[in-house]
CSV table of C-alpha atoms and ligand atoms in Angstrom, one decimal:
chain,number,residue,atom,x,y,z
A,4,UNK,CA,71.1,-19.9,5.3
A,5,UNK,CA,71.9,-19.2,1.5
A,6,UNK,CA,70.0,-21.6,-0.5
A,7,UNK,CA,71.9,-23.4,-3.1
A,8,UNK,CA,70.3,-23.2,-7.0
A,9,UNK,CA,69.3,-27.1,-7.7
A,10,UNK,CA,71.1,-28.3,-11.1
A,11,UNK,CA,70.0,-31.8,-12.9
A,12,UNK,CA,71.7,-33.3,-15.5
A,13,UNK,CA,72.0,-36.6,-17.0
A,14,UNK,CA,73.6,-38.9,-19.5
A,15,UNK,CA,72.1,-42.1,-21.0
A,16,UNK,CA,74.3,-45.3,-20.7
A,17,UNK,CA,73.8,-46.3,-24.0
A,18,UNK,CA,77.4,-46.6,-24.6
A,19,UNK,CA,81.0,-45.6,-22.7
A,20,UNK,CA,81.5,-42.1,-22.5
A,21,UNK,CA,83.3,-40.5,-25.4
A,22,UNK,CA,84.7,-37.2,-25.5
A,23,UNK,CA,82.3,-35.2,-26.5
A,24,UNK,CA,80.3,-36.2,-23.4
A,25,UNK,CA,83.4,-35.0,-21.1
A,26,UNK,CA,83.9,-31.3,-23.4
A,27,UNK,CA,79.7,-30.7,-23.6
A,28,UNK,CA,78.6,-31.5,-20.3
A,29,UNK,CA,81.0,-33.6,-17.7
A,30,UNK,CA,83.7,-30.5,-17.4
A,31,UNK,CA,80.8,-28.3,-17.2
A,32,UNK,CA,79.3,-30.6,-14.6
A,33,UNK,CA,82.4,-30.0,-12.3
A,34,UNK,CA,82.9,-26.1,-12.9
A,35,UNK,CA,79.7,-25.7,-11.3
A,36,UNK,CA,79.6,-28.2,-8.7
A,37,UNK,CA,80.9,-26.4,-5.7
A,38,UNK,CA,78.1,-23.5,-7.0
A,39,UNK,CA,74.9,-25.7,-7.0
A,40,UNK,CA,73.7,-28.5,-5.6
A,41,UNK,CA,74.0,-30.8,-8.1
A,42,UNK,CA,72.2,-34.1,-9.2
A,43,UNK,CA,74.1,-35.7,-12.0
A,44,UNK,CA,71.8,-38.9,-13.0
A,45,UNK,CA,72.5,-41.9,-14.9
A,46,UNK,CA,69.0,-42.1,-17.5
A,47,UNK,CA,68.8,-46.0,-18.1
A,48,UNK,CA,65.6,-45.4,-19.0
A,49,UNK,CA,66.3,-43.2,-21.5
A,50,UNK,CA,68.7,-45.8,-23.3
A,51,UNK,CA,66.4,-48.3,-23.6
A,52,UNK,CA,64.4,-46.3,-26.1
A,53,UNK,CA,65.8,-48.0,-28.9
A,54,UNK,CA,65.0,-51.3,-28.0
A,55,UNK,CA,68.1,-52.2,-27.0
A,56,UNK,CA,68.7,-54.2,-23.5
A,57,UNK,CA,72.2,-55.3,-23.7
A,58,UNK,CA,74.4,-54.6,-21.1
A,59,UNK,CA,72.5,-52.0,-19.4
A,60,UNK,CA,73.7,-52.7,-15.5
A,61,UNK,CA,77.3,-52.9,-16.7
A,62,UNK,CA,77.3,-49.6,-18.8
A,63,UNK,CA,75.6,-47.9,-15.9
A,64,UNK,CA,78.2,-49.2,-13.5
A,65,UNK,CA,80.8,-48.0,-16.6
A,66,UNK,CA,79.1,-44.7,-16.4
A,67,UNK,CA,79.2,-44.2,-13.3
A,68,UNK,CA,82.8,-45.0,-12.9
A,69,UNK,CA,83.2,-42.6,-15.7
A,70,UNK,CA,81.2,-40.0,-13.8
A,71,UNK,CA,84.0,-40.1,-10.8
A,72,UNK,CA,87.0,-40.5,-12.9
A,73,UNK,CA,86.4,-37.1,-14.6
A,74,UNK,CA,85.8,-35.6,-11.4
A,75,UNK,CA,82.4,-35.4,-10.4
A,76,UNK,CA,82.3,-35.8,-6.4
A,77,UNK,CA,80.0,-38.1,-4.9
A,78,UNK,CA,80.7,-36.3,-1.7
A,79,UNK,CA,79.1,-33.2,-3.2
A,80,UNK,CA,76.9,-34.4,-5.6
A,81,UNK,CA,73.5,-36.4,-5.7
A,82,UNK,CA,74.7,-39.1,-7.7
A,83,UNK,CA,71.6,-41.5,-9.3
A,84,UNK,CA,70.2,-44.1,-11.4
A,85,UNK,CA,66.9,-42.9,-13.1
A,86,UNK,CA,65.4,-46.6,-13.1
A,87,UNK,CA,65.9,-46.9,-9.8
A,88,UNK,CA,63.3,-44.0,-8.6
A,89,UNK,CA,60.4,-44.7,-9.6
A,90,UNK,CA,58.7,-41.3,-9.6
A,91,UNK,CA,60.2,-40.7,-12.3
A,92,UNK,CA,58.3,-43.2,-14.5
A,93,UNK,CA,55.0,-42.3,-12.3
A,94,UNK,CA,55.6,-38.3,-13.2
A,95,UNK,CA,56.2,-39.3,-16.7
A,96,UNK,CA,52.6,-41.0,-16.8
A,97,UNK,CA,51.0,-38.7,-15.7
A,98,UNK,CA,52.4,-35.5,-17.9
A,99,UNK,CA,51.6,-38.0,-20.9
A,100,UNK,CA,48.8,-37.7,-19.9
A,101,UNK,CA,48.7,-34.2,-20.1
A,102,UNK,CA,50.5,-33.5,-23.0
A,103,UNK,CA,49.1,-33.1,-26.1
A,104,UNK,CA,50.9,-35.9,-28.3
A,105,UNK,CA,50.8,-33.1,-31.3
A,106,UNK,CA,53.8,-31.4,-29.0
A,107,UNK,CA,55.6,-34.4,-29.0
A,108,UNK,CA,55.2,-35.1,-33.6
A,109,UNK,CA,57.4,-31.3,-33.3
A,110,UNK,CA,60.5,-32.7,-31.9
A,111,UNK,CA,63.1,-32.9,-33.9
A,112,UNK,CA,65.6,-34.9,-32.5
A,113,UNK,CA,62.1,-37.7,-33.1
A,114,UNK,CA,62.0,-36.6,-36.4
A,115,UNK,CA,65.6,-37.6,-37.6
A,116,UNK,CA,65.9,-41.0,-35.7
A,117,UNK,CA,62.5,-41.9,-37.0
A,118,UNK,CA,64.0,-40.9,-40.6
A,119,UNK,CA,67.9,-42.6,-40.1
A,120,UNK,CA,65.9,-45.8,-38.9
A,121,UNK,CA,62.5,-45.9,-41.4
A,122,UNK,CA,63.6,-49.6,-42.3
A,123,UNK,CA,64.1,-50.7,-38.9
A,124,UNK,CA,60.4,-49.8,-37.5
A,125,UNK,CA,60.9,-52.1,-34.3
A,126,UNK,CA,63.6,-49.7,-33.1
A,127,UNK,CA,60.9,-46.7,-33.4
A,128,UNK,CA,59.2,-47.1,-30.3
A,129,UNK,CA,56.6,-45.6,-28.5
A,130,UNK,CA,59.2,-45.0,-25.8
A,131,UNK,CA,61.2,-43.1,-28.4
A,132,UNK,CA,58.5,-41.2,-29.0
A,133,UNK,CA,57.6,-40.0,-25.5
A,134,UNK,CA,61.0,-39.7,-24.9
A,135,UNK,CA,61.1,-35.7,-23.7
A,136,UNK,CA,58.1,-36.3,-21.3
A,137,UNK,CA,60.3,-39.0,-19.3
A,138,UNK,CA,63.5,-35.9,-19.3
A,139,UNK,CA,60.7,-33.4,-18.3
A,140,UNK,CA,59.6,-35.3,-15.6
A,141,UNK,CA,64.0,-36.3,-14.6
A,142,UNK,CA,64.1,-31.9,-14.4
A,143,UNK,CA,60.4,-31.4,-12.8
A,144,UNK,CA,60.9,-34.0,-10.3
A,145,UNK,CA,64.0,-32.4,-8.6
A,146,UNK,CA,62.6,-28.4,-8.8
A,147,UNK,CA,65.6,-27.8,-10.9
A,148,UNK,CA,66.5,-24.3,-11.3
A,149,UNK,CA,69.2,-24.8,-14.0
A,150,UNK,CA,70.0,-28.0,-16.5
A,151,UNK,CA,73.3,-28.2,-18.0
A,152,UNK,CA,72.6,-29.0,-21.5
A,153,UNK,CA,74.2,-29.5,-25.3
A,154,UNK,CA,72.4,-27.1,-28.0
A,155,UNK,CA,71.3,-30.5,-29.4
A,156,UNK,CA,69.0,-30.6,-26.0
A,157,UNK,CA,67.9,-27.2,-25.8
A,158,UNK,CA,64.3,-27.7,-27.8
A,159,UNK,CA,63.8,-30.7,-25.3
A,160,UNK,CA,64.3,-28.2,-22.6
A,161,UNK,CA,62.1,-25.9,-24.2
A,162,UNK,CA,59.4,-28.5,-23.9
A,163,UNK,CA,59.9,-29.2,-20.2
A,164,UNK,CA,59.6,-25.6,-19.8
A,165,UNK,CA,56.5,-25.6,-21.4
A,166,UNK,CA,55.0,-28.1,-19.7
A,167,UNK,CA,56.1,-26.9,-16.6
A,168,UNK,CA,54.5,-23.4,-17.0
A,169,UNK,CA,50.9,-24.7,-18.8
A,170,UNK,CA,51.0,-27.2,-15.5
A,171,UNK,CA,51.3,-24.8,-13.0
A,172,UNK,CA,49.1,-22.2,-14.8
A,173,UNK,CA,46.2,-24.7,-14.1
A,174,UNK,CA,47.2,-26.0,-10.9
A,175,UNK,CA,49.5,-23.5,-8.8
A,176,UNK,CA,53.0,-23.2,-8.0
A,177,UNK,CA,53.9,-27.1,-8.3
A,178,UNK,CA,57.0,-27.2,-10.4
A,179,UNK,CA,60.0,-24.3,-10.4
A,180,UNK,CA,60.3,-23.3,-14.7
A,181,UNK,CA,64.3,-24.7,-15.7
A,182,UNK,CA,66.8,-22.8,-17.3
A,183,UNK,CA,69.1,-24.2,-19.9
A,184,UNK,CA,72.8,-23.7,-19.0
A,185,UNK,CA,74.4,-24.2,-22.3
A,186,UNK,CA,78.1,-24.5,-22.4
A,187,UNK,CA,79.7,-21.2,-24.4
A,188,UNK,CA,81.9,-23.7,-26.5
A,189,UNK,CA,81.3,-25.1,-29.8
A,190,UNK,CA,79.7,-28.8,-30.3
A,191,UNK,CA,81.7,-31.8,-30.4
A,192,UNK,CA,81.0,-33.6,-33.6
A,193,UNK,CA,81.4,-36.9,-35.6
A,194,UNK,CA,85.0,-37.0,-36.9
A,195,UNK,CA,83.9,-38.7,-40.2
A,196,UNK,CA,81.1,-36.8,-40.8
A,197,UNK,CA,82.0,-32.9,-38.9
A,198,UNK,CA,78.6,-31.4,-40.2
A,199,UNK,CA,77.1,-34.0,-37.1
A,200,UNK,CA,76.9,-34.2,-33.2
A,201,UNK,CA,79.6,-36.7,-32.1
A,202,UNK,CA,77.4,-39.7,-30.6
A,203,UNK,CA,78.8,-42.6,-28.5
A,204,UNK,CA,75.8,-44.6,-30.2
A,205,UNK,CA,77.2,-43.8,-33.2
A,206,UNK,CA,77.1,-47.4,-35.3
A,207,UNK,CA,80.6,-46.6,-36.6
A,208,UNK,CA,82.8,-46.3,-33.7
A,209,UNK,CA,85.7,-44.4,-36.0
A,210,UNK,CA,83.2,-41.3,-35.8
A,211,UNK,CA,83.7,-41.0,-31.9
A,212,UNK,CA,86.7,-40.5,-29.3
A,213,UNK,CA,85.5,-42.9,-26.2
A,214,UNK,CA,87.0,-42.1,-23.0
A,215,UNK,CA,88.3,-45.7,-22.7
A,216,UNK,CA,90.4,-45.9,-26.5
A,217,UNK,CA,93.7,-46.7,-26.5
A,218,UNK,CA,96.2,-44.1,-27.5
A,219,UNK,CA,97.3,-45.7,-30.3
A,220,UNK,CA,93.5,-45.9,-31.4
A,221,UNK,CA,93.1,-42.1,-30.6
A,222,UNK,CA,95.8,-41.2,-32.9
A,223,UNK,CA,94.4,-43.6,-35.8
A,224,UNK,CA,91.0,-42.2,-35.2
A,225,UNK,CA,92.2,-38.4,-35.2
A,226,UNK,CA,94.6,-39.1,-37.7
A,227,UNK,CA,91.7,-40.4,-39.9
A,228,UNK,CA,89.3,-37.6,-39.3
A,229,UNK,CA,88.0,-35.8,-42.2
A,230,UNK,CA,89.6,-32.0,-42.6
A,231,UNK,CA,89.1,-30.1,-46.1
A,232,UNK,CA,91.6,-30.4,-49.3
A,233,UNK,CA,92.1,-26.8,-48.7
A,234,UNK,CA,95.9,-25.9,-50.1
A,235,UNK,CA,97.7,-24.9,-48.7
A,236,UNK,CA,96.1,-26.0,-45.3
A,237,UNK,CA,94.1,-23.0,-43.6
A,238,UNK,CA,94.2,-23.8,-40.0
A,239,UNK,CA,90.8,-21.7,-39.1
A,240,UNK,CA,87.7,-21.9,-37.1
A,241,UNK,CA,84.8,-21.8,-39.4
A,242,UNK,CA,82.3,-24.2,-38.9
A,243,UNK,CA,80.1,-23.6,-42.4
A,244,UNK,CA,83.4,-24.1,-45.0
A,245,UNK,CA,85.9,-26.0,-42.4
A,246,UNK,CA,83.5,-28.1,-40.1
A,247,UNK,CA,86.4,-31.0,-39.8
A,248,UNK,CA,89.2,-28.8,-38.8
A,249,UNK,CA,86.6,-26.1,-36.4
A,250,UNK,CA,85.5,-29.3,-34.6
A,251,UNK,CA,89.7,-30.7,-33.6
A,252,UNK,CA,89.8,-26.4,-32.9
A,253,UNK,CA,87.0,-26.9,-30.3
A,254,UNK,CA,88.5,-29.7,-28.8
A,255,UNK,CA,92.0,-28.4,-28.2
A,256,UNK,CA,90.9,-25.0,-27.3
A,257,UNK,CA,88.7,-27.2,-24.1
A,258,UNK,CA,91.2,-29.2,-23.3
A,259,UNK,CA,93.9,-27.0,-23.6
A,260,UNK,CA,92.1,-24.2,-22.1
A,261,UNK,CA,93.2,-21.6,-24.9
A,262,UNK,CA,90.9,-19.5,-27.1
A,263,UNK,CA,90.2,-20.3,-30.5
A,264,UNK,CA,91.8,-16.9,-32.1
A,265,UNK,CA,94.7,-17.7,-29.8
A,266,UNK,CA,95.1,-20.9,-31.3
A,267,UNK,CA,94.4,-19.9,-35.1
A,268,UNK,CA,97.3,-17.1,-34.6
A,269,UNK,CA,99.5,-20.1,-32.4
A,270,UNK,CA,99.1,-23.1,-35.5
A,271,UNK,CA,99.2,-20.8,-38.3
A,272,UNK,CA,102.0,-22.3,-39.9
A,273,UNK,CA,101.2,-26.2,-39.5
A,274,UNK,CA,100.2,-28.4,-41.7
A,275,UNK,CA,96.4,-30.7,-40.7
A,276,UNK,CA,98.9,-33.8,-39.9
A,277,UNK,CA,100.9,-31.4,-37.5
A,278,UNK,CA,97.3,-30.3,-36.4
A,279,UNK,CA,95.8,-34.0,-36.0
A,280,UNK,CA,99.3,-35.0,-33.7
A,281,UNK,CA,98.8,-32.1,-31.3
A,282,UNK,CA,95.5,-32.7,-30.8
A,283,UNK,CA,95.4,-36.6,-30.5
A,284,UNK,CA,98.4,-36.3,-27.8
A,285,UNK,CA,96.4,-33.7,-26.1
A,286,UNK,CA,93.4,-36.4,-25.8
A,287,UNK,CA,95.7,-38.9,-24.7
A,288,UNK,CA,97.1,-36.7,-21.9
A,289,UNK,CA,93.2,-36.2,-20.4
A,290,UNK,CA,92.5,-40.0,-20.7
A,291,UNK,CA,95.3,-41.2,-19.5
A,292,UNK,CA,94.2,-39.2,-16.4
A,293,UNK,CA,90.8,-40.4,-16.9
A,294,UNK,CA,91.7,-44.0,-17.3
A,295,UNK,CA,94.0,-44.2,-14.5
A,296,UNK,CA,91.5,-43.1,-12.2
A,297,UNK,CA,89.1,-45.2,-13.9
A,298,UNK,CA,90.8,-48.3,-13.7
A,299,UNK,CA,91.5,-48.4,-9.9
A,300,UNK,CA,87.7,-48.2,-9.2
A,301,UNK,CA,85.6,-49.9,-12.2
A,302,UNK,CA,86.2,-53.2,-10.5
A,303,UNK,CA,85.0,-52.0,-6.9
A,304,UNK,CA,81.6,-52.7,-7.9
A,305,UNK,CA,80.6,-52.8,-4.2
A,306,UNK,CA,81.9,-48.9,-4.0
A,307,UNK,CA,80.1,-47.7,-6.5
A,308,UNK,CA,77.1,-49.7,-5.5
A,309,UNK,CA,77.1,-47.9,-2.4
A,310,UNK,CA,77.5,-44.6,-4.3
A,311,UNK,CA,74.3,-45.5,-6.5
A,312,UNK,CA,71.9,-46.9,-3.0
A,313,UNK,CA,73.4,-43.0,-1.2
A,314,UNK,CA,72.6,-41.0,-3.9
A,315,UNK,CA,69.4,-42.7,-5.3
A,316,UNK,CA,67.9,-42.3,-1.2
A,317,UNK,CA,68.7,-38.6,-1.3
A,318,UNK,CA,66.9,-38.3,-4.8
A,319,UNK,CA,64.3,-40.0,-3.9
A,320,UNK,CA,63.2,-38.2,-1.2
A,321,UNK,CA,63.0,-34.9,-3.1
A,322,UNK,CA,61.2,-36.9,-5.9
A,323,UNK,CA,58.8,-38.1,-3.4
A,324,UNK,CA,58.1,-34.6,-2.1
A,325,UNK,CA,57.5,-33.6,-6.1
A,326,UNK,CA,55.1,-36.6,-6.8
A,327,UNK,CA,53.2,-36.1,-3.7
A,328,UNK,CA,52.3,-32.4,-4.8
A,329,UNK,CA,50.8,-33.4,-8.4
A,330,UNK,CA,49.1,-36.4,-6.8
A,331,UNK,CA,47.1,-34.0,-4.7
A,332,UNK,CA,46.5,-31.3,-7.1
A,333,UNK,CA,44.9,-34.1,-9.8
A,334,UNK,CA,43.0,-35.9,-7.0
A,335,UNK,CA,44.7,-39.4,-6.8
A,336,UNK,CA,46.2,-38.9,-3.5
B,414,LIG,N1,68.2,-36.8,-23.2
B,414,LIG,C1,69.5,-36.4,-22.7
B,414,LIG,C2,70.6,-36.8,-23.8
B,414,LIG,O1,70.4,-37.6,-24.6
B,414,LIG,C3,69.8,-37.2,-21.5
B,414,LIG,C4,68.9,-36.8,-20.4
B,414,LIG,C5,67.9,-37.6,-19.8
B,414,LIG,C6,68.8,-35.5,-19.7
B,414,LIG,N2,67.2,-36.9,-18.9
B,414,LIG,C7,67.8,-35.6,-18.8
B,414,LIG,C8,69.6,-34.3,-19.9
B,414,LIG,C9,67.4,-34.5,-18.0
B,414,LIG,C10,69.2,-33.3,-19.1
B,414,LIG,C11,68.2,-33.4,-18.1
B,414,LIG,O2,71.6,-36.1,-23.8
């Protein structure tokens, strides 16, 4: 029997979807699901690194809803909640306690949050800070072969790899060393401010597209989002000189599934309203999908309940199988 390549991935429940979560990493999610076996997570514990509480059970059950609606098969899938297998808070112990904290000053997706939110020291936790260690032990945990990532995760990853190796260096073969699978296609980013990730935590929702807007609020928001005073209009994928107009090329040539020179040559003659109208009713074509689908099973809470207690058993028992192994090797077992 072929064995199947073991993928993780996961998305914190900070806020709803948006869709920069569905370009970067669901669609990717669903190309490759019939290919791997798949564990798509839900990281509550990941969200709560800010300090922030509210809402958590709802937005999980929102994520997960989101999860199905944009195709991800529970059938096929290990679908989970990260709070609710507890290995992975007992893994994430224990490679704290292993990791030199020197590692963890070098991060730099610590390094700007602890700068953006310098005034606001109760939201710089030490949960923030020890962040990567909890998504290492998420990857370790399942013997993950490949993770599905944004660029914005990649020196994360390179951590976990880390980590991975210098473990099994002193201990034997306990963990398999994850890949990054980094989608080919540009980033998604902030429609307000292009030169940054788009980021459904975001504390001004006109920089994001969530997957539950309106369409009138999609237009308004694409229709706002910042281009160049270029004249006349270039329309032309260059991130350094035309960040606004490369990031509404990245997401029509996804959701369109056309090439970005294909598109450059196609909209050569439009003007950035033109621009802004085709690409707003292209989003409102994929959520109206999205919502639809959405809709009929976001109030089926038993459903997706029983989704969660399926896939959290499966996860668990490879988890289990993981934990067991390091117990033994550093003598608490
Ligand atoms: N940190 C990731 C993010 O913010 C989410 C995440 C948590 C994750 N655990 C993971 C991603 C494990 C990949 C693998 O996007």
């Amino acid at each position: 029997m072929l064995i199947k390549n073991i993928v993780f991935s996961a998305i914190q429940p900070s806020n709803n979807l948006t869709i920069g979560n569905y370009i970067g990493a669901i669609k990717q999610w669903i190309n490759i699901q019939n290919i791997y076996k798949c564990i798509y997570c839900i990281a509550d514990l990941h969200a709560i690194t800010n300090n922030n509480f509210n809402n958590l059970k709802t937005l999980s059950l929102n994520t997960l809803a989101l999860y199905l609606a944009c195709g991800v098969d529970p059938d096929i899938n290990i679908i989970c909640l990260q709070s609710k297998i507890v290995e992975h808070s007992q893994l994430h112990w224990i490679l704290s306690c292993y990791v030199n904290w020197n590692k963890l000053k070098r991060m730099t997706q610590f390094k700007s949050k602890y700068m953006t939110y310098n005034h606001l020291s109760n939201k710089i936790t030490a949960g923030l800070f020890t962040y990567p260690i909890l998504m290492t032990s998420d990857i370790l945990l399942y013997q993950t072969n490949y993770v599905p990532v944004g660029y914005d995760q990649k020196q994360h990853l390179e951590f976990s790899r880390d980590i991975a190796k210098n473990f099994n260096k002193k201990y034997g073969n306990i963990f398999t060393i994850p890949k990054p699978l980094i989608p080919k296609i540009g980033k998604i980013t902030s429609l307000l401010n292009p030169m940054k990730k788009m980021s459904k935590s975001d504390i001004n929702d006109n920089n994001y597209i969530s997957l539950l807007d309106k369409p009138e609020l999609v237009k308004k928001k694409i229709n706002n989002a910042i281009t160049d005073s270029d004249n006349p209009p270039i329309i032309k994928y260059d991130l350094k000189n035309k960040p606004g107009i490369s990031n509404l090329l990245n997401i029509l040539s996804v959701l369109t599934n056309t090439n970005i020179i294909d598109l450059e040559k196609d909209l050569n003659n439009i003007n950035y309203k033109q621009l802004k109208k085709i690409v707003a009713n292209e989003i409102n074509n994929i959520l109206f999908k999205i919502q639809k689908k959405y809709f009929s099973i976001r109030n089926k809470e038993r459903y997706l309940n029983s989704i969660l207690i399926s896939g959290n058993r499966k996860a668990k028992i490879i988890a289990e199988n993981t934990l067991n192994k390091v117990h033994k090797v550093i003598n608490i077992k």
